[in-house]
Amino acid sequence: MIIVMQKNATDDQIKKVCEVVENAGLGVHISKGSDVTIIGVIGDRRKLADKPIELMEGVEKTVPIMEPYKLASRTFRPEPTVIKVGDVLIGSDEFVIMAGPCAVESREQLLEAAEIVKKCGAKVLRGGAFKPRTSPYSFQGLGEEGLKILAEARERTGLPVVTEVISTEAVEMVAEYADILQIGARNMQNFQLLKAVGRTEKPVLLKRGISATIEEWLNAAEYIMNEGNFKVILCERGIRTFEPMTRNTLDLSAVPIIKHISHLPVIVDPSHGTGHWRWVTPMSRAALAAGADGLIIEVHPNPQEALSDGPQSLKPENFMLLCEELKKIAPIVGRRI
Ligand code: PEP
Ligand code: MN
């Protein structure tokens, strides 16, 4: 439920309403718009059944949130959420490029990739230390050793780091090293894992499940937010369809839809979304034009030798060209890089 205050409501009136809500054992989230203030009520609104909120001074009306996801909805918070990671503002007019290899393979590989993506204009470094692979015989990642290498790359380049966490037991450890915790597509409905990252204070990059609807995806975000962590960045990474020419079908229509129904930032992963480096550049341009808040792109110093996702990884020179293009397009669509 949200409580919409009157246009001329005073700070004191807002405070009193919040007190009533909190005394009923519920949380509040205040959104101060240019026109009106909205108080989002966190928790079961039935606890307010005997509290005549609508009769309180300064209150315009109360509105139930009809969507199954509450905290992630635009109704709950009308203005966009902006998430600060280092000096980067995800969800603002800044278009944030995250890039790096699929997996941390060695110190040399990751440090080289980090220097390259930074030089081209990436603001966040990606790299998986724990890899959720389709086959148990594929490279599974370097684990904590990989996290240490990521931390060293951050130290050297100043780039914050996004890396995946695949188990509840590892959340604490990964959170010690990472600036953004990535929840992979395969784990989008791993509710225990969602709750565990929701109990941390780190921003969470929540990838869309391979066959998840937008509503299921927002409900997954809700699991994280319901634990108190509102710093959720959604990531469209393609869904499984009947089309075999691409690894997944990149659902770019999800971008404007999410922007309309949720306040959370949304970025696009054209690497997993297409599965082939050749389609990464055009889909990146399209993602920027569609209103995404950023991209996460796989870049490898030498894709032919990559231990995972080589075919969809950009070579440094192609990533450089892509960033140059995006820098030209961004101002046309009201963004800056
Ligand atoms: C990845 O980012 O390398 C990855 C495994 O992504 P997804 O979970 O989207 O498949
Ligand atoms: Mn990958």
Coordinates of C-alpha atoms and ligand atoms in Angstrom, one line a residue, residues 101-103 126 131 133 182 207 247 269 271-272 298 308-309 312-313, ligand 2:
P101 CA 35.8 -11.7 -19.5
C102 CA 33.2 -14.3 -18.8
A103 CA 35.5 -16.0 -16.3
R126 CA 33.0 -8.1 -14.8
K131 CA 30.9 -20.3 -12.9
R133 CA 28.3 -24.2 -16.2
Q182 CA 25.6 -11.0 -9.7
K207 CA 19.7 -11.6 -14.4
R247 CA 22.0 -18.7 -28.1
D269 CA 23.7 -8.3 -21.6
S271 CA 26.7 -11.4 -25.0
H272 CA 24.6 -14.1 -23.4
E298 CA 32.0 -10.0 -22.4
S308 CA 34.3 -20.0 -21.3
D309 CA 32.1 -18.1 -23.7
Q312 CA 30.4 -14.4 -27.8
S313 CA 33.4 -12.4 -26.4
Ligands
MN2 MN 29.5 -16.0 -19.8

